[in-house]
């Protein structure tokens, strides 16, 4: 089965877990935090690289045989 990730850019609309691509050409899982529109942003996982594209984890279909 082939799975296609639909990358998006800009800012997510809700707090959640996301698969992200960073400026360091890495794929990571990060949390987007948006406390009611006040100072939204990616929670830092220790890296200094910026997120350039993202996909909500729950939008990725699990593996099926």
CSV table of C-alpha atoms in Angstrom, one decimal:
chain,number,residue,atom,x,y,z
A,1,UNK,CA,0.0,0.0,0.0
A,2,UNK,CA,1.3,3.4,-0.9
A,3,UNK,CA,0.8,6.3,1.5
A,4,UNK,CA,1.0,9.9,0.4
A,5,UNK,CA,1.7,12.7,2.9
A,6,UNK,CA,-0.1,15.9,2.1
A,7,UNK,CA,2.4,18.5,3.3
A,8,UNK,CA,1.0,22.0,4.1
A,9,UNK,CA,2.8,25.3,4.8
A,10,UNK,CA,1.9,28.3,6.9
A,11,UNK,CA,0.5,27.8,10.4
A,12,UNK,CA,-1.9,25.0,11.6
A,13,UNK,CA,-5.3,26.0,12.8
A,14,UNK,CA,-5.3,23.9,16.0
A,15,UNK,CA,-3.0,22.6,18.7
A,16,UNK,CA,-2.0,19.0,17.9
A,17,UNK,CA,0.9,16.7,17.0
A,18,UNK,CA,2.3,17.1,13.5
A,19,UNK,CA,4.9,15.4,11.3
A,20,UNK,CA,7.1,18.3,10.1
A,21,UNK,CA,9.9,18.9,7.6
A,22,UNK,CA,12.6,21.4,8.9
A,23,UNK,CA,15.1,23.7,7.4
A,24,UNK,CA,17.7,21.1,8.4
A,25,UNK,CA,16.1,18.7,5.9
A,26,UNK,CA,14.9,16.5,8.8
A,27,UNK,CA,11.5,14.9,9.4
A,28,UNK,CA,10.4,15.2,13.0
A,29,UNK,CA,7.3,15.1,15.2
A,30,UNK,CA,6.5,18.4,16.8
A,31,UNK,CA,3.6,19.9,18.7
A,32,UNK,CA,1.8,23.0,17.5
A,33,UNK,CA,0.5,25.0,20.5
A,34,UNK,CA,-2.2,27.7,19.9
A,35,UNK,CA,-3.6,28.9,23.2
A,36,UNK,CA,-6.8,30.6,21.9
A,37,UNK,CA,-4.8,32.6,19.3
A,38,UNK,CA,-2.4,34.1,21.9
A,39,UNK,CA,1.3,33.5,20.9
A,40,UNK,CA,0.9,30.3,18.8
A,41,UNK,CA,4.0,28.4,17.8
A,42,UNK,CA,5.9,25.1,17.5
A,43,UNK,CA,7.0,23.7,20.8
A,44,UNK,CA,10.8,23.4,20.6
A,45,UNK,CA,12.3,19.9,20.7
A,46,UNK,CA,15.8,21.1,21.3
A,47,UNK,CA,16.7,21.9,17.7
A,48,UNK,CA,17.2,25.4,16.2
A,49,UNK,CA,15.8,24.5,12.8
A,50,UNK,CA,12.5,26.0,11.6
A,51,UNK,CA,9.4,24.1,10.4
A,52,UNK,CA,8.9,24.6,6.6
A,53,UNK,CA,6.0,22.1,6.1
A,54,UNK,CA,3.7,20.0,8.2
A,55,UNK,CA,1.0,17.3,8.2
A,56,UNK,CA,-1.3,16.5,11.1
A,57,UNK,CA,-0.4,13.1,12.4
A,58,UNK,CA,-4.0,11.9,12.6
A,59,UNK,CA,-4.3,12.7,8.8
A,60,UNK,CA,-1.8,9.9,8.0
A,61,UNK,CA,-3.4,6.6,7.3
A,62,UNK,CA,-2.0,3.7,9.3
A,63,UNK,CA,-0.4,0.7,7.6
A,64,UNK,CA,-2.8,-1.9,6.3
A,65,UNK,CA,-1.9,-5.2,4.8
